[in-house]
Each structure stands twice: as structure tokens, then as C-alpha cells.
PDB file of C-alpha atoms in Angstrom:
ATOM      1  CA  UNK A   4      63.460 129.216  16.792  1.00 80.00           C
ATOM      2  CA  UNK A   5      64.789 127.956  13.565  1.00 86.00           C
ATOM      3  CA  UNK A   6      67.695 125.693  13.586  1.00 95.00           C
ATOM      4  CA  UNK A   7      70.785 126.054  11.260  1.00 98.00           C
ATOM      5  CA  UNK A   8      70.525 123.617   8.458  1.00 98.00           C
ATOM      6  CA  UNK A   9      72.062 122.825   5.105  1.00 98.00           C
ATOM      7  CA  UNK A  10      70.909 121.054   1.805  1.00 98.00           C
ATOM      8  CA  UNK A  11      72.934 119.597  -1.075  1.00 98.00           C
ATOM      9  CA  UNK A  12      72.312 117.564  -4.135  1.00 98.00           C
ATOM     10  CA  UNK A  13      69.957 115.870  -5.985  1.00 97.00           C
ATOM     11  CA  UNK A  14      67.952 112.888  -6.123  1.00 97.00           C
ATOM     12  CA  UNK A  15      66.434 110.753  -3.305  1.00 97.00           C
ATOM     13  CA  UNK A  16      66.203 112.560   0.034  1.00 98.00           C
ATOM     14  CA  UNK A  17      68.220 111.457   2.857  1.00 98.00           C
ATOM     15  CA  UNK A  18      68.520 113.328   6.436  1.00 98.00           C
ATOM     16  CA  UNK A  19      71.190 113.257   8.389  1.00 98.00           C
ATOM     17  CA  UNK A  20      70.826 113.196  12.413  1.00 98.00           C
ATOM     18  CA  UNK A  21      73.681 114.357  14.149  1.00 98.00           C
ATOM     19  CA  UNK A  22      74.589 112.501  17.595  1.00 98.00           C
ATOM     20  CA  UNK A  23      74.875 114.376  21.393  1.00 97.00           C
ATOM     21  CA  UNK A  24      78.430 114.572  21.536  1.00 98.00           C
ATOM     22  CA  UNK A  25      78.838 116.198  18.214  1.00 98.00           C
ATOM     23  CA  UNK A  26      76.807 118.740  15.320  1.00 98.00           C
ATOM     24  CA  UNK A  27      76.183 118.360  12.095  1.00 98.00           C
ATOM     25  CA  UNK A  28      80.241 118.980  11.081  1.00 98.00           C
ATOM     26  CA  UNK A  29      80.433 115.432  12.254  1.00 98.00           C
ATOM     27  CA  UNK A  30      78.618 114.644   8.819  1.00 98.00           C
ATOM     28  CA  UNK A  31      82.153 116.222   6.764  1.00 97.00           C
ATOM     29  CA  UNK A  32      83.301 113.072   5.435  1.00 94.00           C
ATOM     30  CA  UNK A  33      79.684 112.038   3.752  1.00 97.00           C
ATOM     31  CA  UNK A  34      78.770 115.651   2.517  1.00 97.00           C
ATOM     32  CA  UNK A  35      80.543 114.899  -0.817  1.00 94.00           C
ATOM     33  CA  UNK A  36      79.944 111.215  -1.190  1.00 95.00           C
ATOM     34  CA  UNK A  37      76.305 111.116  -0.185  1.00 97.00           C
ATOM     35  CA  UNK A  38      74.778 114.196  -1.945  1.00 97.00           C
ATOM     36  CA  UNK A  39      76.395 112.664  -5.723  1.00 96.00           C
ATOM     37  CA  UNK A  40      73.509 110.837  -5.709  1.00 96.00           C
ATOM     38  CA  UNK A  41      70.997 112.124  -3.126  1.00 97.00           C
ATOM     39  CA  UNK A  42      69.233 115.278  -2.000  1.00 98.00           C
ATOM     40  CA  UNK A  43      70.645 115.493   1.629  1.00 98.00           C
ATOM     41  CA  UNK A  44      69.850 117.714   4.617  1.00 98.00           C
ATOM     42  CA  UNK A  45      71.950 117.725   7.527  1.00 98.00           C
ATOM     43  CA  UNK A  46      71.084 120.299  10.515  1.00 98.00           C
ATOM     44  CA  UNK A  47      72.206 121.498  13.862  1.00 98.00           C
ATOM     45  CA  UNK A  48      69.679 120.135  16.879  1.00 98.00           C
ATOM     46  CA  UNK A  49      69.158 123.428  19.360  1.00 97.00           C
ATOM     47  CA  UNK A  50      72.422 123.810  21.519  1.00 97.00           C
ATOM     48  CA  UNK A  51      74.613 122.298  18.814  1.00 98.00           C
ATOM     49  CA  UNK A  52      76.889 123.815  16.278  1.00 98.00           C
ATOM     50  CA  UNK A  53      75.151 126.634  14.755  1.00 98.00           C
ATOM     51  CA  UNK A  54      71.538 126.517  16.521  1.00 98.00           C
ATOM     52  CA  UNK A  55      71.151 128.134  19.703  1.00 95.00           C
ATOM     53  CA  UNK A  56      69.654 126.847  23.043  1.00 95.00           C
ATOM     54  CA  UNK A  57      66.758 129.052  24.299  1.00 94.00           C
ATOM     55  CA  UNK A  58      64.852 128.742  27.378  1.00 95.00           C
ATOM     56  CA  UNK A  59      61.514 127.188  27.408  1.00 95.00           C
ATOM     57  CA  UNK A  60      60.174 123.399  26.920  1.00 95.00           C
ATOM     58  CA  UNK A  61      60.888 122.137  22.892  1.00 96.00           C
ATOM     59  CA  UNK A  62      60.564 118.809  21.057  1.00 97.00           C
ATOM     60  CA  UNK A  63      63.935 117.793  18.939  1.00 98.00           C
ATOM     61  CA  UNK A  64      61.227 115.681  16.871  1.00 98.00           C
ATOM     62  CA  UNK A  65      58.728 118.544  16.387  1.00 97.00           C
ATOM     63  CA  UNK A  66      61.680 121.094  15.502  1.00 98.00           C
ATOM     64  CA  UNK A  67      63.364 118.538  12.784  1.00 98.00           C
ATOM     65  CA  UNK A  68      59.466 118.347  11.269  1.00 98.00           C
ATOM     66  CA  UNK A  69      59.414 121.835  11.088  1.00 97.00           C
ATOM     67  CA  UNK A  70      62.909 121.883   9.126  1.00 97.00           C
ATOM     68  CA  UNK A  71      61.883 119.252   6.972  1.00 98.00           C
ATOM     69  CA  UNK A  72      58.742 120.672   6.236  1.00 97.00           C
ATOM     70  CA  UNK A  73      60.831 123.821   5.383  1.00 97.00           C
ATOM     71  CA  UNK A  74      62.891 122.445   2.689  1.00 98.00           C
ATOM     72  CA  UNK A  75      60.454 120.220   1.214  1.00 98.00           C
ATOM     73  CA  UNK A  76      61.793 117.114   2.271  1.00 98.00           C
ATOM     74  CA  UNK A  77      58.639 114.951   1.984  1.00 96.00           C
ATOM     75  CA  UNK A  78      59.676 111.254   1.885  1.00 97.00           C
ATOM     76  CA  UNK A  79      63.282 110.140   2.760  1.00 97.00           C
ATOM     77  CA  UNK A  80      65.835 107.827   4.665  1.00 98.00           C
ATOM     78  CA  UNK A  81      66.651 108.637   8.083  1.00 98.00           C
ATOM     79  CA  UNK A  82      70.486 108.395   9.453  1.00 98.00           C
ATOM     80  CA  UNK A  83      70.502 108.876  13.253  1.00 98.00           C
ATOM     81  CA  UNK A  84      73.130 108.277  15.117  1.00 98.00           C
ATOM     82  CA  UNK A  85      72.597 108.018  18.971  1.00 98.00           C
ATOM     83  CA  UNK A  86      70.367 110.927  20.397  1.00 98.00           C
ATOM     84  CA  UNK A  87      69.650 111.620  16.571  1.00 98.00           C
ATOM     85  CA  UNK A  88      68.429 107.851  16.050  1.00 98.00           C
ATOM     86  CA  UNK A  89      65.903 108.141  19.127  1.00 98.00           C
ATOM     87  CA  UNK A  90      64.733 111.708  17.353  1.00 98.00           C
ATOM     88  CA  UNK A  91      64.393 109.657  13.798  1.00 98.00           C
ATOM     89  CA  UNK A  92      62.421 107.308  15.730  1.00 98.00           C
ATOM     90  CA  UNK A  93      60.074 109.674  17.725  1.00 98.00           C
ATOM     91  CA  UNK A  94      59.201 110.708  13.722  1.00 98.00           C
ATOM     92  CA  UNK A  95      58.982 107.198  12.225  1.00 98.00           C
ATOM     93  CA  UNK A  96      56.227 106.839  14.735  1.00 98.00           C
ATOM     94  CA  UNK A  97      54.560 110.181  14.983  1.00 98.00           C
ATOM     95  CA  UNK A  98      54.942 110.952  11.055  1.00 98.00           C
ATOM     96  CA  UNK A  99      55.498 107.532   9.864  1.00 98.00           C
ATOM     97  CA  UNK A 100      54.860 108.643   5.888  1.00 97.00           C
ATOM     98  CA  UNK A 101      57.941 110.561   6.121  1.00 97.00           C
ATOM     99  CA  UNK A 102      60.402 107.904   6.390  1.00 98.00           C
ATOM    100  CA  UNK A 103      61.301 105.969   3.555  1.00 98.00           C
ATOM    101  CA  UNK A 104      64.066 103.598   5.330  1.00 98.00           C
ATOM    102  CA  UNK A 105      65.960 104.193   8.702  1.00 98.00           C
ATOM    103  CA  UNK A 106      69.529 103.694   9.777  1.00 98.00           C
ATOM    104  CA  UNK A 107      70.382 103.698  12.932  1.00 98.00           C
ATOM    105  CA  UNK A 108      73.779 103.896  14.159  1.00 98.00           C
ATOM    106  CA  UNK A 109      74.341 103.269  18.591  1.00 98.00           C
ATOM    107  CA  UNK A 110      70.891 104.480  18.576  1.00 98.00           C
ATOM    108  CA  UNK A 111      69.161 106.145  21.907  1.00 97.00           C
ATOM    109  CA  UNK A 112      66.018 104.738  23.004  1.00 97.00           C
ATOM    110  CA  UNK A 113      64.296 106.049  26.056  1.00 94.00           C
ATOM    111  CA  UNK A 114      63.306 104.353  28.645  1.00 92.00           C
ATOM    112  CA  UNK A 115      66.577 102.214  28.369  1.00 96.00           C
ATOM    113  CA  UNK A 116      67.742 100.879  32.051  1.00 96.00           C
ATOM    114  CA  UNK A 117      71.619 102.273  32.164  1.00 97.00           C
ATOM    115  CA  UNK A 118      74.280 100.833  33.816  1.00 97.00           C
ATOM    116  CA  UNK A 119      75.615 101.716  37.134  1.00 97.00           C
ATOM    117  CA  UNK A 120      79.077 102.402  34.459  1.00 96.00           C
ATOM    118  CA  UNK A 121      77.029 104.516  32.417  1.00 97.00           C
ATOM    119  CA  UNK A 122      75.532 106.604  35.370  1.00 97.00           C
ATOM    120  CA  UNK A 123      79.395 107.349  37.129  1.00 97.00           C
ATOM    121  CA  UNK A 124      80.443 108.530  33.991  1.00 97.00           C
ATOM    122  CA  UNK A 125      78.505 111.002  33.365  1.00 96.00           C
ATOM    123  CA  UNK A 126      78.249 111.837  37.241  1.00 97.00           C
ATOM    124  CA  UNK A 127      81.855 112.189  36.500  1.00 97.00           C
ATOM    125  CA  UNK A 128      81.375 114.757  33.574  1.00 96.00           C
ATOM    126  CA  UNK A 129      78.340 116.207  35.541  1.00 95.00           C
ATOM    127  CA  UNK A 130      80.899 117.088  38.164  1.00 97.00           C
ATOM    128  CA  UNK A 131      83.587 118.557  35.964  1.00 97.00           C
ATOM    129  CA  UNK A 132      81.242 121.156  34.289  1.00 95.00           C
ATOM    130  CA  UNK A 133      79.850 122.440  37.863  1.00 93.00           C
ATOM    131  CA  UNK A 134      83.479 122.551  38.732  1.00 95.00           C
ATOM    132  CA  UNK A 135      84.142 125.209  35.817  1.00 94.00           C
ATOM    133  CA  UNK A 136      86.615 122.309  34.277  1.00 97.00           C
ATOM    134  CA  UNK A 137      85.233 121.808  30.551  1.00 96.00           C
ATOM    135  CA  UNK A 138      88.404 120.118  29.339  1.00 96.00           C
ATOM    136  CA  UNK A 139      88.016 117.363  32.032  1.00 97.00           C
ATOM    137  CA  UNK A 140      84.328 116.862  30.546  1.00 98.00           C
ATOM    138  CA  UNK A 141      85.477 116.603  27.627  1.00 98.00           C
ATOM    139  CA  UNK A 142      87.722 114.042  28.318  1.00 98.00           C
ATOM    140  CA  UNK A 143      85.388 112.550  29.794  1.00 98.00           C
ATOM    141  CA  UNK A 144      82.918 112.662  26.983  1.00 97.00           C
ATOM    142  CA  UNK A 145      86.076 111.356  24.546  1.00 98.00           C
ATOM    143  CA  UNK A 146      86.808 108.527  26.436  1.00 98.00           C
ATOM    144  CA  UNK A 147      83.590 106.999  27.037  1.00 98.00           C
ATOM    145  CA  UNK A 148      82.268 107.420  23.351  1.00 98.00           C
ATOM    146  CA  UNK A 149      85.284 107.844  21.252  1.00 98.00           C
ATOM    147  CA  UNK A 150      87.895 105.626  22.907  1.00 98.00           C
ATOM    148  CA  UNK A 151      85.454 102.762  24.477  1.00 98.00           C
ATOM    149  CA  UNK A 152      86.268 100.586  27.247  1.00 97.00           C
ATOM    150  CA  UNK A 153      88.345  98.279  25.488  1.00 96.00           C
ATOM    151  CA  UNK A 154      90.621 100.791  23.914  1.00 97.00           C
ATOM    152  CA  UNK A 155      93.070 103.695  24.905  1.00 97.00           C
ATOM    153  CA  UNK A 156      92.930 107.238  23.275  1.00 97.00           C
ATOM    154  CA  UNK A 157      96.234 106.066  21.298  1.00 97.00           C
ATOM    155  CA  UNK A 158      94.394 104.075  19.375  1.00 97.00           C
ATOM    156  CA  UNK A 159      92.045 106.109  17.754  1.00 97.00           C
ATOM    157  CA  UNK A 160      93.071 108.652  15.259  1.00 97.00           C
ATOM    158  CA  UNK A 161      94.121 111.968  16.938  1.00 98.00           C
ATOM    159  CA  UNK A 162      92.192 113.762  14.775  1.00 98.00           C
ATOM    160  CA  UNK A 163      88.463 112.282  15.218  1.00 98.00           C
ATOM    161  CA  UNK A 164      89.026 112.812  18.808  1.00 98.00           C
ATOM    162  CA  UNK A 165      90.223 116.516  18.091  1.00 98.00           C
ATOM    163  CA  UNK A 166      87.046 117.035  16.079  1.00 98.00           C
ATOM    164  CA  UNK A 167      84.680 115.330  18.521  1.00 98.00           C
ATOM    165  CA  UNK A 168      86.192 117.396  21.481  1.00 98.00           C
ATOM    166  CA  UNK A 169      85.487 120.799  19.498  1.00 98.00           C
ATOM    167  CA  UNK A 170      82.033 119.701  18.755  1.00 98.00           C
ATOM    168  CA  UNK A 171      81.048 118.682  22.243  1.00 98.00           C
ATOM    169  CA  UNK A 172      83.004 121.690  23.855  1.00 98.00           C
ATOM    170  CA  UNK A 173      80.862 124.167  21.193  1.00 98.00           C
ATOM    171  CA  UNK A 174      77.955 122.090  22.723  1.00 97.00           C
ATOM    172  CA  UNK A 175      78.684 122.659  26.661  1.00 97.00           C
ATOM    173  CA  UNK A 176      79.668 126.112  26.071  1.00 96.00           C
ATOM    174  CA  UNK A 177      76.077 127.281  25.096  1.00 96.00           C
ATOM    175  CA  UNK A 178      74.432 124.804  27.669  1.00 94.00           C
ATOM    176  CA  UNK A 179      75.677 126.640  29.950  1.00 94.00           C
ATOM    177  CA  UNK A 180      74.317 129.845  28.556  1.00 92.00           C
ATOM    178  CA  UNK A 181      71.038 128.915  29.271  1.00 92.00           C
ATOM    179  CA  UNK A 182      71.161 125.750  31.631  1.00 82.00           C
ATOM    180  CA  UNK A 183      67.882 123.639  33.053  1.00 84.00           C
ATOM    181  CA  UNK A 184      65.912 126.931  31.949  1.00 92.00           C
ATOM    182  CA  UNK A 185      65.398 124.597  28.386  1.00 93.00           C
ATOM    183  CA  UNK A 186      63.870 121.046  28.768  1.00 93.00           C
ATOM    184  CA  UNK A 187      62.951 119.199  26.144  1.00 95.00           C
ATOM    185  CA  UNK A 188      60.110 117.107  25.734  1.00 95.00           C
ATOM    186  CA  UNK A 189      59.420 113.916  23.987  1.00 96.00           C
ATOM    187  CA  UNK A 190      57.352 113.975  21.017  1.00 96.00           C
ATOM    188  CA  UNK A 191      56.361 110.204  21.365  1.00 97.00           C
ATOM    189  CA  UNK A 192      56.851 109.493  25.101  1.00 94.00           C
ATOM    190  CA  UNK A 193      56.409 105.463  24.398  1.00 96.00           C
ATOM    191  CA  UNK A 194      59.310 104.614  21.604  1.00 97.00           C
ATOM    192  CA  UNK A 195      60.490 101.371  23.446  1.00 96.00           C
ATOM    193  CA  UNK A 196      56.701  99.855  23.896  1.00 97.00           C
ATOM    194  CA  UNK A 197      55.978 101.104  20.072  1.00 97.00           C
ATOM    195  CA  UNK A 198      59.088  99.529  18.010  1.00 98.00           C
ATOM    196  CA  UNK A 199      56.780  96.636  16.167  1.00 98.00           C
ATOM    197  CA  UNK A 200      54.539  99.095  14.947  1.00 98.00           C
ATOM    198  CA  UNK A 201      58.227 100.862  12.718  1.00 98.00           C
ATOM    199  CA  UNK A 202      57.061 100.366   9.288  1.00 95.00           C
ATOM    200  CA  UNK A 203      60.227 101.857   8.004  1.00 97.00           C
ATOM    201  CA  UNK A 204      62.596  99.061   6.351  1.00 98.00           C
ATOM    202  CA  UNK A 205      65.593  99.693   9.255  1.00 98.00           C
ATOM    203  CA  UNK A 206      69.237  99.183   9.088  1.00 98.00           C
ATOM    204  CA  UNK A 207      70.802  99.113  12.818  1.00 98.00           C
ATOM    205  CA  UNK A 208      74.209  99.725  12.889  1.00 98.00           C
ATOM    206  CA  UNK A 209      76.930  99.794  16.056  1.00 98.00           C
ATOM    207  CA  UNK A 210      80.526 100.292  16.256  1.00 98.00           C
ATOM    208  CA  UNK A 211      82.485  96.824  17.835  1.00 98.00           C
ATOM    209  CA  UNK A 212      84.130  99.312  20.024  1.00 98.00           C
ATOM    210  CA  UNK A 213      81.143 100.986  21.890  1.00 98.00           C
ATOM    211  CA  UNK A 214      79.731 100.598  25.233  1.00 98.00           C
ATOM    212  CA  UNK A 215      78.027  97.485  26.735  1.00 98.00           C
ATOM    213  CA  UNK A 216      74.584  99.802  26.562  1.00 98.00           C
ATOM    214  CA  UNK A 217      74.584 101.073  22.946  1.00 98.00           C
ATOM    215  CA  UNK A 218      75.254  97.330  22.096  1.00 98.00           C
ATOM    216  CA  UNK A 219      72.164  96.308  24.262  1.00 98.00           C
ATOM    217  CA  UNK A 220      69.977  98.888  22.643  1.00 98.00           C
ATOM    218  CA  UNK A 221      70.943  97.844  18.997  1.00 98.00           C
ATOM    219  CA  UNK A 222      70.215  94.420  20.355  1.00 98.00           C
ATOM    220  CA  UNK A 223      66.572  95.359  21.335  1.00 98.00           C
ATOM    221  CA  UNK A 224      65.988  97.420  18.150  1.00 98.00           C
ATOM    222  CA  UNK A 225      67.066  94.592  15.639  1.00 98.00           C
ATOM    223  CA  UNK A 226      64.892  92.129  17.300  1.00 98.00           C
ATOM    224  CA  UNK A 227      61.648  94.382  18.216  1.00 98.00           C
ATOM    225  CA  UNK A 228      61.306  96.274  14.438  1.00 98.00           C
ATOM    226  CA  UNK A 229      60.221  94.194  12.241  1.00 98.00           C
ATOM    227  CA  UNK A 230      62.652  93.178   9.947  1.00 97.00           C
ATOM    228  CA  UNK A 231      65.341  94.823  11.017  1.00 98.00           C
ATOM    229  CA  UNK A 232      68.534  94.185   9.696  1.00 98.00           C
ATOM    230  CA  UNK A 233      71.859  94.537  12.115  1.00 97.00           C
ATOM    231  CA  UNK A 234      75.470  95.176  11.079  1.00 98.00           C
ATOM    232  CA  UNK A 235      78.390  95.651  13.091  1.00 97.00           C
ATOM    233  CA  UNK A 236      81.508  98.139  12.053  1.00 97.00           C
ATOM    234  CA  UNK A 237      84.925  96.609  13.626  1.00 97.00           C
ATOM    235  CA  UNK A 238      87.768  99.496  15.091  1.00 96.00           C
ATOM    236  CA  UNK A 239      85.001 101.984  15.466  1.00 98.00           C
ATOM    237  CA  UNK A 240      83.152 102.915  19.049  1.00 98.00           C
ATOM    238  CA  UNK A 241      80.060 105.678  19.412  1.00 98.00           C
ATOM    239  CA  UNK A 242      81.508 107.691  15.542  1.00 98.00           C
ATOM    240  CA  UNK A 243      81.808 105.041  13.217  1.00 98.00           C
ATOM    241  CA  UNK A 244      80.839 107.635  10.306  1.00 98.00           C
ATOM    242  CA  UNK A 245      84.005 109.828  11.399  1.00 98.00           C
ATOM    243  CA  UNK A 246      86.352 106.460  11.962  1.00 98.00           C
ATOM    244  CA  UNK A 247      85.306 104.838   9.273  1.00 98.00           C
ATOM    245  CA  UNK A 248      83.631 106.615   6.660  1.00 98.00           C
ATOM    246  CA  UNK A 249      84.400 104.804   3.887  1.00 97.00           C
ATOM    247  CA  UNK A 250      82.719 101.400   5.309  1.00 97.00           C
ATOM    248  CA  UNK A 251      80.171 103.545   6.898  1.00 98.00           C
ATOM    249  CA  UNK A 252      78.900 104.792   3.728  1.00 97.00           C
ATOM    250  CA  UNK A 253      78.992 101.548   1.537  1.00 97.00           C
ATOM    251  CA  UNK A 254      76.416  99.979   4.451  1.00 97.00           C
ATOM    252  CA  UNK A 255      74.131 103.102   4.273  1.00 97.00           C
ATOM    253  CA  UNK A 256      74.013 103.694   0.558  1.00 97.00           C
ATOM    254  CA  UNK A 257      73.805 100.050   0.120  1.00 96.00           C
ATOM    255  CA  UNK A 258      70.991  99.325   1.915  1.00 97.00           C
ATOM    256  CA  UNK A 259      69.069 102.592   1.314  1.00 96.00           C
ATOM    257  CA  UNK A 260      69.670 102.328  -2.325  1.00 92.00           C
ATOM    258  CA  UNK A 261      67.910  98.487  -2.031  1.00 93.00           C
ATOM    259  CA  UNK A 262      65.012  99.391   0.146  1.00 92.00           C
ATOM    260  CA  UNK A 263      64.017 102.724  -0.544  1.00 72.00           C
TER     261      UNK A 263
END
């Protein structure tokens, strides 16, 4: 299956890894300012955007390694945020000549213990979509990552949580075409035992505004990877590149531009 992906630019390569509550649209505001400079790919993971979900067992890691393999992208830095920071990770470690630097922004990481929070909520959401009720999932899905616990949907900009809610609505909609019929599989089962042996120079980002668990996993990254470097984006929860693009962009370009 081949996933829907776009390139832009020239220069050094940078690829962009889209998070689980939105597609690769969520990348908008950097398109323009990142591919001045850079040769950028940015792609839809399968049952996101533009790429279909298909039943059968699949690797995000192995299908991204296809894609970059595709478009020649040999050597480059690595943007994930959340489910795309544990794929950028599974390929730092199984492919580690592939990434030049990586950022990682509220960054996954299995094998992470969850909250008893974390676990209601997304019982709650889990319940809405068997109920038929997609708009309460959504909500759902907006509140936890977009709002955060500390803030109320007035406060953040009607039109991130607009986009996000398309994005992750686009994404139930063709989950539910094929369901638990597709499963994927890990490419690198043991990321959390494996994180001193990153050789990557790695930038971990989190927005001030996310939940207690994205802030423990940045926590764990930035000390385990060697030499990781950790920066914090204020008024932003789980889409700091959407809230805050501008600031987001000066601490990627800035630190890829002095590492890589």
C-alpha cells in the first residue's frame, strides 16, 4: 500500500511526522517556511488524511522507510510529534544512518505506564465511537490534546481546534471502515530499554499546556538519549506547531540548522 506523500524544496532533508489526532495538513503553517531552505517530505501514516487503512498486520516504521526510500530521502532530520515521534524513533534505532538530528515534540514511547486519567479518557472516546456519536469523540479527542487540563476550549484559538477536529474526524471515519481487521506492529518492539543507544543529536520539545504523561515521557527522553536537549513552548498543549508556529519553527530550524 503506498501512502500519500508530498515533497517540496531544496536543500537539507527534513521529514515531517504527523501526530494521531491529526494528518499531514497539520504541517500547513511550516510548508512555506521550512521548505525555503530545506528539501521536506511530509506524508499521511495509513488511516490518516489521504492514505487508506487496509486490513492486515503493517509497521508505521517499515511503511515511512519505504516512502523515504521512494523519494530519495537518504540522510535527514526527523520532526515527530507524538505517535509520529515514537515512529521517528522505531527508525533512529532500526535505520540509525538515516537520521541526521531528531525533534521530538509530546513524543509517544511504548511501553509508557498511563495514567488511570489517561485510560478514562479514552474509555470515554472508546465509548462514543461504539455509540455511533463521532462528534462526542471528537470532543473528546479536542479536549484532552488541544485544550489540556488546565485550560478551557475558549482559550485556544477556534480555529486550531476546528482543524484538529476535521483531521481526527477524517481519521475515525476510515477506522471504522476497516476496524481491528488492521493491527500494526512495532518495528523495534524495545524503544524505551534502547534510548542510550539514539545516536541522533535530539531536540525534545513539549507544549506547557499538555498532559501530565506527555510531560513524563519528554522527561524520560531528555534524560535517557544522550545529549538530549529539552525545550518547553508556553500557551501550547499536544499542537504546538499549529498554536504556535512561529516559535515552533525558530526551535526546529535553530537547532537542526546547528547540529545537522
Amino acid at each position: 500500500m503506498e501512502l500519500y506523500s508530498e515533497v517540496a524544496g531544496e536543500g537539507p532533508e527534513i521529514v515531517l511526522f504527523h501526530e494521531g489526532i491529526c494528518d499531514s495538513r497539520m504541517w500547513d503553517p511550516q510548508w512555506e517556511t521550512l521548505t525555503r531552505s530545506h528539501r521536506v517530505l511530509r506524508f499521511d501514516f495509513r488511516g490518516y488524511g489521504r492514505s487508506p487503512l487496509v486490513p492486515g498486520n503493517y509497521s508505521a516504521a517499515r511503511d515511512v522507510i519505504e516512502l523515504l526510500d521512494k523519494h530519495g530521502f537518504e540522510r535527514g532530520a526527523f520532526v515527530g510529534v507524538s505517535l509520529g515521534g515514537r515512529v521517528a524513533l522505531e527508525i533512529a534505532l532500526a535505520q540509525p544512518q538515516r537520521v541526521a538530528a531528531l525533534v521530538l515534540v509530546g513524543s509517544g514511547l511504548p511501553g509508557h505506564d498511563w495514567s488511570d486519567e489517561m485510560k478514562a479518557t479514552w474509555g470515554e472516546e472508546e465509548a462514543a465511537v461504539e455509540a455511533g456519536d463521532l462528534d462526542a469523540a471528537v470532543e473528546v479527542t479536542l479536549r484532552t490534546w488541544v485544550d489540556g487540563p488546565r485550560r478551557e476550549p475558549e482559550d485556544v484559538d477556534a480555529d486550531v481546534r476546528a482543524r484538529v477536529a476535521e483531521m481526527q474526524r477524517r481519521a475515525l471515519d476510515l477506522y471504522l471502515e476497516v476496524g481491528d481487521e488492521a493491527e500494526e506492529e512495532l518495528l523495534v518492539e524495545d524503544v524505551a530499554q534502547r534510548l542510550t543507544e539514539i545516536q541522533a543529536p535530539t531536540l525534545v520539545l513539549v507544549g506547557e499546556e499538555d498532559v501530565p504523561d506527555i510531560h513524563a515521557i519528554a522527561d524520560r527522553l531528555a534524560t535517557e538519549i544522550p545529549g538530549a536537549r529539552r525545550a518547553t513552548i508556553a500557551n501550547t498543549a499536544h499542537v504546538p506547531s499549529m498554536e504556535r508556529p512561529r516559535e515552533f519553527e525558530e526551535l526546529v530550524l535553530g537547532f537542526v540548522e546547528d547540529v545537522a
